[in-house]
Coordinates of C-alpha atoms in Angstrom, one line a residue:
P1 CA 0.0 -0.1 -0.1
I2 CA 1.1 3.6 -0.7
S3 CA 1.8 5.9 2.3
Q4 CA -0.5 8.7 0.8
L5 CA 0.5 12.0 1.7
A6 CA -2.9 13.5 2.0
D7 CA -4.0 10.9 4.4
W8 CA -1.0 11.8 6.5
T9 CA -1.5 15.4 6.7
Q10 CA -5.2 15.4 7.5
N11 CA -4.3 13.1 10.5
I12 CA -2.1 15.7 11.7
I13 CA -4.7 18.8 11.2
A14 CA -7.3 16.5 12.8
A15 CA -5.3 15.9 15.7
V16 CA -4.2 19.5 16.0
E17 CA -8.0 20.9 15.5
S18 CA -9.2 18.6 18.4
A19 CA -6.4 19.5 21.0
T20 CA -7.5 21.6 24.0
R21 CA -4.1 22.5 24.5
P22 CA -1.4 24.0 22.3
V23 CA 0.4 21.5 20.6
L24 CA 3.9 20.3 20.3
L25 CA 4.3 18.6 17.0
V26 CA 7.1 15.4 17.1
A27 CA 8.1 13.9 13.7
H28 CA 10.9 11.8 12.5
S29 CA 11.9 10.8 9.0
L30 CA 8.9 11.1 6.4
G31 CA 6.9 12.8 9.2
V32 CA 9.0 15.8 8.8
P33 CA 7.8 16.4 5.4
T34 CA 4.1 15.9 6.6
V35 CA 4.5 18.4 9.0
V36 CA 6.1 20.9 7.1
H37 CA 3.0 20.2 4.1
A38 CA 0.3 20.3 6.9
A39 CA 1.8 23.3 8.6
P40 CA -0.2 25.9 6.3
R41 CA -3.5 24.5 7.0
L42 CA -3.1 24.2 10.6
P43 CA -5.1 26.4 13.0
K44 CA -3.5 29.7 13.8
N45 CA -1.5 29.8 17.1
A46 CA -2.5 26.1 17.9
V47 CA 1.2 24.9 17.2
R48 CA 3.5 26.1 19.9
G49 CA 6.7 24.2 18.3
A50 CA 8.1 21.5 16.6
L51 CA 10.5 18.8 16.9
L52 CA 11.8 17.7 13.3
V53 CA 14.4 15.0 13.4
A54 CA 16.2 13.3 10.5
P55 CA 14.1 14.2 7.6
P56 CA 15.1 12.6 4.2
S57 CA 16.1 14.5 1.3
E58 CA 13.6 14.8 -1.3
E59 CA 15.4 12.6 -3.6
K60 CA 16.0 10.0 -0.9
A61 CA 12.1 10.0 0.1
L62 CA 11.2 9.4 -3.5
E63 CA 13.4 6.5 -3.4
I64 CA 11.6 4.8 -0.4
E65 CA 9.0 2.2 -1.8
G66 CA 5.6 2.6 -1.6
I67 CA 5.8 6.6 -1.1
D68 CA 3.5 8.8 -2.7
R69 CA 5.2 10.8 -5.2
S70 CA 3.5 14.1 -3.8
F71 CA 5.9 14.2 -0.7
A72 CA 8.3 16.3 -2.9
P73 CA 8.9 18.8 -3.5
Y74 CA 9.0 20.2 0.2
P75 CA 7.7 23.3 1.0
R76 CA 10.0 25.9 1.2
D77 CA 8.3 28.5 3.2
P78 CA 8.8 29.3 6.8
L79 CA 7.1 27.4 9.4
P80 CA 4.5 29.3 11.3
F81 CA 5.7 28.1 14.6
P82 CA 9.2 27.6 16.1
S83 CA 11.1 24.7 15.3
L84 CA 14.0 22.6 15.9
I85 CA 15.7 20.2 13.2
V86 CA 17.9 17.5 14.5
G87 CA 20.2 15.9 11.9
S88 CA 22.9 13.5 11.6
R89 CA 26.3 13.7 10.1
N90 CA 26.2 10.3 8.7
D91 CA 22.3 9.8 7.7
P92 CA 21.8 7.5 4.7
Y93 CA 18.6 9.7 4.0
A94 CA 20.2 13.1 3.7
T95 CA 23.5 14.8 4.4
Y96 CA 24.0 17.4 7.2
S97 CA 24.1 20.3 4.4
E98 CA 20.8 19.0 3.3
I99 CA 19.2 19.2 6.6
E100 CA 20.9 22.6 7.0
D101 CA 19.4 23.6 3.9
L102 CA 15.9 22.3 4.9
G103 CA 16.1 24.1 8.4
F104 CA 17.2 27.4 6.8
A105 CA 14.2 27.4 4.4
W106 CA 11.8 26.6 7.1
G107 CA 13.2 28.6 9.8
S108 CA 14.2 26.4 11.9
R109 CA 16.9 26.2 14.3
C110 CA 19.4 23.2 13.5
L111 CA 21.0 20.7 15.9
D112 CA 24.0 18.5 15.1
A113 CA 23.5 15.0 16.6
G114 CA 26.6 14.1 15.4
E115 CA 27.6 10.5 13.9
A116 CA 23.7 9.1 15.1
G117 CA 22.6 7.6 11.4
H118 CA 19.0 8.1 10.8
I119 CA 18.3 8.2 14.7
N120 CA 16.2 5.1 14.6
S121 CA 16.3 1.8 16.3
E122 CA 18.1 0.4 13.0
S123 CA 20.8 3.0 13.9
G124 CA 21.4 1.5 17.6
H125 CA 19.1 4.0 19.1
G126 CA 16.4 3.0 22.0
P127 CA 15.7 5.2 24.5
W128 CA 17.3 8.8 23.3
P129 CA 18.1 10.8 26.6
E130 CA 20.1 13.3 24.2
G131 CA 17.0 14.0 22.4
L132 CA 14.7 14.3 25.7
M133 CA 17.5 17.1 26.8
S134 CA 17.4 18.8 23.5
L135 CA 13.9 19.0 23.6
A136 CA 13.8 20.1 27.1
G137 CA 15.9 22.7 26.0
F138 CA 13.9 23.8 22.9
L139 CA 10.7 24.1 25.2
K140 CA 12.4 26.3 27.6
K141 CA 12.5 29.0 25.0
L142 CA 8.9 28.8 23.7

């Protein structure tokens, strides 16, 4: 089955619209461009911020089997809420310079996670205390 961008973005929009408190979005990999595609359609001031971890480059995203081709191109407009993008120096799905470029386009602060792979279980991650500390620091600034 194909992962449909429209379904994914609609799920984010519905969750944010139903929230009774300000929302913090946390997204990993293809969840990141999903958030970026959904952002213009989210209720104003409902999202306090977003932690965006290990987005794939547009090219790599389209190489993933079963992915809807409409994920790319990614929107390049600044996000309407503060965001922190976390990237790795050896992510097989994006170079760090590609991640920095996305962060610059979206107005995100970039955080270098060093050589952490795709920051998922396949790259040896389970609990991620560094990620929690980064999130806590980001939240303090909101």
